[in-house]
Amino acid sequence: MRKRDRAYRKIRRDKERKLQKSVEEKQKYTVQSVFAYKNIIKSAVKSTKNVSWKASVQRYELNVLSKTYADYRVLRTGAVPKCMSGREITITERGKSRTITPIHIKDRVLQKTLCDNALVPVITKKLIYDNGASLEGKGVRFSRMRMLKHMEAAVREYGTDFYVLTYDIKSFFDSIPHWECRKSLERYFDKDLANIAMEIIKNPLRAKAGKLKDREEKRKRLADLEIDRTCGICLGSQESQTMALIVPNRLDHFVKDRMRIKHYIRYMDDGIVLARTKEELQDLFSKMKKIMAGLGMRFNEKKTHIVKARRGFTFLKVKYHISETGKIIRRLTAKGIIRMRRKLKKFRAKVDEGKLTLDNVYDSIQSWLAHTRVAKSFRTVRNMLRLYRRLFDGYRLGKHREDRNALQAGQREKYRWSCDGI
């Protein structure tokens, strides 16, 4: 047997092994195993933790056994219990309006059971390592550290003259197609479990469509939901966060596996690619747009740029750039600093009106101080603390002049959660 024939036989065996493994995995995650009663009870305990002060949670806890058992009996038939999510809430964050759908505790237990016992264990194995959002053991800090490691590796490989592609997916949660969600779910789970997952995704949209006064529009919207011709998953849902990881996963594997790009990170709708030349990134981005079009999504052209690394770029609220000597410098974004200064001034007015307490302001400044530790920020922190002392008389941070050593990264803990000041 020739060497090429042996290679082909090995490829066929690997494909058959992978296919057999996927079939076994589908058989492992069934409606009966995922929605076992003990799993629902565990999810109920976890979901009510630290939120028992809410009236809706207290009412749910009074009859938790009967309610969970009623859901259990419905789920065993392959159906989904009636959605109890409330009305939508619109919040304004950094000048941008976002619509969030609060998830009722009963629905949250159902989603947690599905995610913890099926979606997360399976989907996590399919993601690239540098996809760090909404996963246990990862998060913003993990992605920032990975960004630093990729930058250091790029400087060793390319020198200081390399380019960075920063992209943003337009209307990320609102543009995720339901047909792609179903395709992703049916790839890893049996049809019954995929149907339940899809019904949970579409329940808030179905409830919203049911409130429409225009009968024709209402009929059309509900018909489109039945055949997965709609888009959008609600913010504030655990299952939505999980689906937001897996649907664009094809793009991640295309960049990493097909194009063999080593320096690539995605955090939800934001992504970074490092390469030696601008032309390489332009060619890559044109191919990435085709992949996204196949997913029914597109990039936000206004927030997508190709820049020189020495010029600087922003990722997860930290600005990175490289000095002439190859040193990687991380700074806080100017918008974030301005926003915090304005926030402190507004807090002063709200404290005077009795809408906030000084402890609330103190918690906010402590949170911001923890954020500043990811970047070079000595002067920024010093000036912010001066403003805090001027507005709030140094509440719980002391009224003394700043000690330079206390602002250094290694000793900044002197400022954290201290009642006596420096």
Coordinates of C-alpha atoms in Angstrom, one line a residue:
M1 CA 0.0 0.0 0.0
R2 CA 1.4 3.4 -1.0
K3 CA 1.9 6.2 1.4
R4 CA -0.9 8.3 -0.1
D5 CA -3.4 5.4 0.2
R6 CA -2.5 5.0 3.9
A7 CA -3.1 8.8 4.4
Y8 CA -6.5 8.6 2.7
R9 CA -7.5 5.6 4.9
K10 CA -6.4 7.5 8.0
I11 CA -8.5 10.5 7.0
R12 CA -11.6 8.3 6.4
R13 CA -11.1 6.6 9.8
D14 CA -10.9 10.0 11.5
K15 CA -14.1 11.2 9.8
E16 CA -15.9 8.0 10.8
R17 CA -14.7 8.3 14.4
K18 CA -15.8 12.0 14.6
L19 CA -19.2 11.1 13.1
Q20 CA -19.6 8.3 15.6
K21 CA -18.6 10.5 18.5
S22 CA -21.1 13.2 17.4
V23 CA -23.9 10.6 17.2
E24 CA -23.1 9.3 20.7
E25 CA -23.0 12.9 22.1
K26 CA -26.5 13.6 20.6
Q27 CA -27.8 10.4 22.3
K28 CA -26.3 11.5 25.6
Y29 CA -28.0 14.9 25.6
T30 CA -31.7 14.2 25.4
V31 CA -34.8 16.0 26.8
Q32 CA -35.1 13.3 29.5
S33 CA -31.5 13.6 30.6
V34 CA -31.2 17.3 30.4
F35 CA -34.5 18.2 32.1
A36 CA -34.3 15.6 34.8
Y37 CA -36.1 16.8 37.9
K38 CA -32.9 16.9 40.0
N39 CA -31.3 19.2 37.4
I40 CA -34.3 21.6 37.5
I41 CA -34.1 21.7 41.3
K42 CA -30.4 22.5 41.2
S43 CA -31.0 25.3 38.7
A44 CA -33.8 26.7 40.9
V45 CA -31.4 26.9 43.9
K46 CA -28.7 28.6 41.8
S47 CA -31.1 31.0 40.2
T48 CA -32.6 32.3 43.5
K49 CA -29.2 32.8 45.1
N50 CA -28.6 36.5 46.1
V51 CA -31.9 37.6 44.6
S52 CA -34.3 36.4 47.3
W53 CA -35.1 40.0 48.2
K54 CA -37.2 40.3 45.1
A55 CA -41.0 39.8 45.5
S56 CA -41.3 37.6 42.4
V57 CA -38.5 35.3 43.7
Q58 CA -40.1 35.1 47.1
R59 CA -43.5 34.1 45.5
Y60 CA -41.7 31.5 43.4
E61 CA -39.9 30.1 46.4
L62 CA -43.1 29.6 48.4
N63 CA -44.3 27.0 45.8
V64 CA -41.0 26.0 44.3
L65 CA -41.6 22.3 44.4
S66 CA -45.1 22.4 42.7
K67 CA -44.0 24.9 40.1
T68 CA -40.8 23.0 39.2
Y69 CA -42.7 19.7 39.0
A70 CA -45.3 21.2 36.7
D71 CA -42.6 22.5 34.4
Y72 CA -40.9 19.1 34.5
R73 CA -44.1 17.3 33.4
V74 CA -44.6 19.7 30.5
L75 CA -40.9 19.4 29.4
R76 CA -41.0 15.6 29.4
T77 CA -43.7 15.8 26.6
G78 CA -41.3 17.9 24.4
A79 CA -43.3 21.1 24.9
V80 CA -42.2 24.3 26.6
P81 CA -43.9 25.9 29.6
K82 CA -45.7 29.2 29.0
C83 CA -43.3 32.2 29.1
M84 CA -43.7 34.6 32.0
S85 CA -41.2 37.3 31.0
G86 CA -42.4 40.8 31.7
R87 CA -42.4 43.9 29.6
E88 CA -39.3 45.2 27.9
I89 CA -37.1 47.9 29.5
T90 CA -35.1 50.4 27.5
I91 CA -31.9 51.7 29.0
T92 CA -29.5 54.3 27.7
E93 CA -25.8 53.3 28.0
R94 CA -23.1 55.7 26.8
G95 CA -25.6 57.5 24.6
K96 CA -27.0 54.3 23.0
S97 CA -30.4 52.9 23.7
R98 CA -30.7 49.2 24.4
T99 CA -33.9 47.1 24.9
I100 CA -33.6 44.5 27.6
T101 CA -36.2 41.8 28.3
P102 CA -36.2 40.9 32.0
I103 CA -36.4 37.2 32.5
H104 CA -38.9 36.0 35.1
I105 CA -37.4 33.6 37.8
K106 CA -39.5 30.7 36.4
D107 CA -38.1 31.2 32.9
R108 CA -34.6 31.7 34.3
V109 CA -34.7 28.3 36.0
L110 CA -35.7 26.7 32.7
Q111 CA -32.9 28.4 30.8
K112 CA -30.3 27.6 33.4
T113 CA -31.3 24.0 33.3
L114 CA -30.8 23.9 29.6
C115 CA -27.6 25.9 29.5
D116 CA -25.8 24.2 32.4
N117 CA -26.7 20.7 31.5
A118 CA -26.5 20.8 27.7
L119 CA -25.6 24.0 25.8
V120 CA -22.6 25.2 27.7
P121 CA -20.8 21.8 28.2
V122 CA -21.1 20.9 24.4
I123 CA -20.7 24.4 22.9
T124 CA -17.6 25.3 24.9
K125 CA -15.7 22.5 23.3
K126 CA -16.5 23.8 19.8
L127 CA -15.2 27.4 20.5
I128 CA -11.7 28.7 19.8
Y129 CA -9.6 29.4 22.9
D130 CA -9.5 33.2 22.3
N131 CA -13.3 33.5 22.4
G132 CA -13.5 34.7 26.0
A133 CA -17.0 36.1 26.6
S134 CA -19.7 34.6 28.9
L135 CA -17.6 31.5 29.9
E136 CA -16.6 30.3 33.3
G137 CA -12.9 31.0 34.0
K138 CA -12.8 33.6 31.2
G139 CA -14.2 37.1 30.7
V140 CA -13.0 40.6 30.1
R141 CA -9.8 40.2 32.1
F142 CA -8.9 37.0 30.3
S143 CA -9.4 38.6 26.9
R144 CA -7.3 41.6 27.8
M145 CA -4.5 39.3 28.9
R146 CA -4.7 37.3 25.7
M147 CA -4.6 40.6 23.8
L148 CA -1.4 41.5 25.5
K149 CA 0.1 38.1 24.8
H150 CA -0.8 38.3 21.1
M151 CA 0.7 41.8 20.9
E152 CA 4.0 40.6 22.5
A153 CA 4.1 37.6 20.1
A154 CA 3.4 39.9 17.1
V155 CA 6.2 42.3 18.1
R156 CA 8.6 39.4 18.3
E157 CA 7.4 38.1 14.9
Y158 CA 6.8 41.2 12.9
G159 CA 8.7 44.0 14.7
T160 CA 6.9 47.3 15.4
D161 CA 5.5 47.8 11.9
F162 CA 2.5 45.5 11.7
Y163 CA -1.2 46.2 11.2
V164 CA -4.4 45.6 13.2
L165 CA -7.9 44.9 12.0
T166 CA -10.6 45.9 14.5
Y167 CA -14.1 44.9 13.6
D168 CA -17.6 45.2 15.1
I169 CA -20.7 43.1 14.2
K170 CA -23.6 45.4 13.4
S171 CA -26.6 45.1 15.8
F172 CA -25.2 41.9 17.1
F173 CA -28.1 40.4 19.2
D174 CA -30.8 41.9 17.0
S175 CA -29.3 40.5 13.8
I176 CA -28.7 36.8 14.8
P177 CA -31.0 34.8 12.5
H178 CA -33.2 32.1 14.0
W179 CA -32.4 29.7 11.1
E180 CA -28.7 29.8 12.0
C181 CA -29.6 29.2 15.7
R182 CA -31.6 26.1 14.7
K183 CA -28.8 24.9 12.4
S184 CA -26.2 25.2 15.2
L185 CA -28.4 23.5 17.7
E186 CA -29.4 20.5 15.5
R187 CA -25.7 20.0 14.6
Y188 CA -25.0 19.1 18.3
F189 CA -28.3 18.0 19.8
D190 CA -31.3 15.8 18.8
K191 CA -34.3 17.5 17.2
D192 CA -36.5 17.5 20.3
L193 CA -34.0 19.3 22.5
A194 CA -33.2 21.8 19.6
N195 CA -37.0 22.5 19.4
I196 CA -37.2 23.3 23.1
A197 CA -34.2 25.6 22.9
M198 CA -35.6 27.4 19.9
E199 CA -39.0 27.8 21.6
I200 CA -37.3 29.4 24.6
I201 CA -35.5 31.8 22.2
K202 CA -38.7 32.7 20.4
N203 CA -41.0 33.0 23.4
P204 CA -40.3 36.7 24.2
L205 CA -40.7 37.6 20.5
R206 CA -43.9 35.6 20.3
A207 CA -45.2 37.5 23.3
K208 CA -44.3 40.8 21.8
A209 CA -45.9 39.9 18.5
G210 CA -49.1 38.9 20.3
K211 CA -49.5 42.5 21.6
L212 CA -49.6 44.0 18.1
K213 CA -52.8 45.8 17.2
D214 CA -52.5 45.3 13.5
R215 CA -53.9 41.9 12.8
E216 CA -52.2 41.4 9.5
E217 CA -48.8 42.3 10.9
K218 CA -49.4 40.1 13.9
R219 CA -50.4 37.1 11.7
K220 CA -47.3 37.6 9.5
R221 CA -44.9 38.0 12.5
L222 CA -46.2 34.8 14.1
A223 CA -46.1 32.9 10.9
D224 CA -42.4 33.9 10.3
L225 CA -41.6 32.8 13.9
E226 CA -43.0 29.4 13.2
I227 CA -40.7 28.8 10.2
D228 CA -37.6 30.5 11.7
R229 CA -37.6 33.4 9.2
T230 CA -37.0 36.0 11.9
C231 CA -33.9 37.5 13.5
G232 CA -33.0 38.6 17.0
I233 CA -32.4 37.2 20.4
C234 CA -33.3 39.1 23.6
L235 CA -30.7 40.8 25.8
G236 CA -30.6 39.6 29.4
S237 CA -31.0 35.9 28.7
Q238 CA -28.5 33.2 29.5
E239 CA -29.4 31.2 26.4
S240 CA -29.0 34.3 24.3
Q241 CA -25.5 34.8 25.6
T242 CA -24.7 31.2 24.7
M243 CA -26.1 31.4 21.2
A244 CA -24.2 34.6 20.6
L245 CA -21.0 32.6 21.1
I246 CA -21.8 29.7 18.8
V247 CA -23.5 31.3 15.8
P248 CA -20.5 33.4 14.6
N249 CA -18.2 30.4 15.5
R250 CA -17.9 29.6 11.8
L251 CA -16.1 33.0 11.3
D252 CA -13.7 32.2 14.2
H253 CA -12.7 28.8 12.7
F254 CA -12.5 30.3 9.2
V255 CA -9.9 32.8 10.4
K256 CA -8.0 30.5 12.7
D257 CA -8.1 27.2 10.8
R258 CA -8.7 28.0 7.1
M259 CA -6.7 31.2 6.9
R260 CA -4.2 30.1 9.6
I261 CA -4.2 33.5 11.4
K262 CA -2.5 33.1 14.8
H263 CA -3.2 36.5 16.3
Y264 CA -7.0 36.7 16.5
I265 CA -9.4 37.4 19.3
R266 CA -13.2 37.8 19.5
Y267 CA -15.2 39.0 22.4
M268 CA -19.0 38.8 21.5
D269 CA -19.4 41.4 18.7
D270 CA -15.8 42.8 18.9
G271 CA -12.8 41.3 17.2
I272 CA -9.1 41.9 16.6
V273 CA -6.8 40.5 14.0
L274 CA -3.0 41.2 13.8
A275 CA -1.0 40.7 10.6
R276 CA 2.2 41.8 9.0
T277 CA 0.8 43.8 6.1
K278 CA -2.3 46.0 5.4
E279 CA -3.0 44.1 2.1
E280 CA -3.2 40.8 4.0
L281 CA -5.8 42.2 6.3
Q282 CA -7.8 43.8 3.5
D283 CA -7.9 40.4 1.6
L284 CA -8.9 38.6 4.9
F285 CA -11.7 41.1 5.7
S286 CA -13.2 40.7 2.2
K287 CA -13.4 36.9 2.8
M288 CA -14.8 37.5 6.4
K289 CA -17.6 39.6 5.0
K290 CA -18.7 36.7 2.7
I291 CA -18.7 34.3 5.7
M292 CA -20.8 36.8 7.7
A293 CA -23.2 37.2 4.7
G294 CA -23.7 33.4 4.7
L295 CA -24.6 33.7 8.4
G296 CA -27.2 36.5 7.6
M297 CA -25.1 39.1 9.5
R298 CA -22.8 41.9 8.6
F299 CA -20.0 44.1 10.0
N300 CA -20.5 47.7 11.1
E301 CA -18.3 49.5 8.6
K302 CA -18.1 52.7 10.7
K303 CA -16.5 50.7 13.6
T304 CA -14.3 48.5 11.4
H305 CA -10.7 49.8 10.8
I306 CA -7.3 48.7 9.7
V307 CA -4.6 50.7 11.5
K308 CA -0.9 50.5 12.2
A309 CA -0.2 49.1 15.6
R310 CA 2.1 52.0 16.4
R311 CA -0.8 54.4 15.8
G312 CA -2.9 52.6 18.4
F313 CA -6.3 50.9 18.6
T314 CA -8.9 50.3 21.3
F315 CA -10.2 46.9 22.5
L316 CA -12.5 46.4 25.6
K317 CA -12.1 50.0 26.7
V318 CA -8.3 49.9 26.7
K319 CA -6.1 51.6 24.1
Y320 CA -3.0 49.7 22.9
H321 CA -0.1 51.1 21.0
I322 CA 3.5 50.3 20.5
S323 CA 6.5 52.6 21.1
E324 CA 9.5 52.8 18.7
T325 CA 11.4 50.4 21.0
G326 CA 8.7 47.8 20.8
K327 CA 7.2 48.4 24.2
I328 CA 3.5 47.8 24.5
I329 CA 1.7 50.7 26.2
R330 CA -1.8 50.3 27.5
R331 CA -3.9 53.4 28.5
L332 CA -7.4 54.1 29.5
T333 CA -9.7 55.6 26.8
A334 CA -10.3 59.3 26.9
K335 CA -14.1 58.8 26.6
G336 CA -14.1 56.6 29.7
I337 CA -12.1 59.1 31.8
I338 CA -14.4 62.0 30.7
R339 CA -17.5 59.8 31.5
M340 CA -16.3 59.0 35.0
R341 CA -15.5 62.7 35.8
R342 CA -19.0 63.7 34.6
K343 CA -20.5 60.9 36.6
L344 CA -18.9 62.1 39.8
K345 CA -20.2 65.6 39.3
K346 CA -23.7 64.2 38.7
F347 CA -23.4 62.0 41.8
R348 CA -22.7 65.2 43.8
A349 CA -26.1 66.7 42.8
K350 CA -27.9 63.4 43.4
V351 CA -26.3 63.0 46.9
D352 CA -27.5 66.6 47.7
E353 CA -31.0 65.6 46.5
G354 CA -31.0 62.5 48.6
K355 CA -31.2 60.1 45.6
L356 CA -27.8 58.5 46.3
T357 CA -25.8 57.9 49.4
L358 CA -22.0 58.5 49.8
D359 CA -21.5 54.8 50.1
N360 CA -23.0 54.4 46.6
V361 CA -20.5 56.9 45.3
Y362 CA -17.6 55.2 47.1
D363 CA -18.6 51.8 45.6
S364 CA -18.5 53.4 42.1
I365 CA -15.1 55.0 42.5
Q366 CA -13.7 51.7 43.9
S367 CA -15.0 49.9 40.8
W368 CA -13.4 52.5 38.6
L369 CA -10.1 52.2 40.5
A370 CA -10.0 48.5 40.0
H371 CA -10.5 49.0 36.2
T372 CA -7.6 51.5 36.0
R373 CA -5.2 48.7 37.1
V374 CA -5.2 47.2 33.6
A375 CA -3.4 50.2 32.1
K376 CA -0.8 52.9 32.7
S377 CA -2.9 55.4 34.7
F378 CA -0.9 57.1 37.5
R379 CA -1.8 60.7 36.5
T380 CA -5.3 59.8 35.6
V381 CA -6.0 58.2 39.0
R382 CA -4.3 61.0 40.8
N383 CA -6.5 63.7 39.1
M384 CA -9.7 61.6 39.5
L385 CA -9.0 61.2 43.3
R386 CA -8.4 65.0 43.6
L387 CA -11.9 65.5 42.0
Y388 CA -13.4 62.9 44.3
R389 CA -11.9 64.6 47.4
R390 CA -13.0 68.1 46.2
L391 CA -16.6 66.9 45.6
F392 CA -17.1 64.5 48.5
D393 CA -14.5 65.6 51.0
G394 CA -12.5 62.4 50.6
Y395 CA -15.3 60.2 52.0
R396 CA -13.6 56.9 53.2
L397 CA -10.5 57.6 51.2
G398 CA -9.0 60.3 53.4
K399 CA -8.4 64.0 52.9
H400 CA -4.7 63.9 52.8
R401 CA -2.5 64.7 49.8
E402 CA -1.9 61.8 47.5
D403 CA 1.0 59.6 48.3
R404 CA 2.8 58.8 45.1
N405 CA 3.8 55.3 46.2
A406 CA 0.3 54.4 47.1
L407 CA -0.8 55.0 43.5
Q408 CA 1.7 52.5 42.0
A409 CA 0.3 49.3 40.8
G410 CA 1.8 47.1 43.5
Q411 CA 0.6 49.3 46.5
R412 CA -2.7 50.6 45.2
E413 CA -4.5 48.2 47.6
K414 CA -4.0 50.9 50.2
Y415 CA -6.8 52.8 48.5
R416 CA -9.2 49.9 48.2
W417 CA -11.9 49.5 50.8
S418 CA -10.1 51.5 53.5
C419 CA -12.1 53.5 56.0
D420 CA -9.2 55.5 57.4
G421 CA -7.6 56.8 54.2
I422 CA -4.0 56.7 53.5

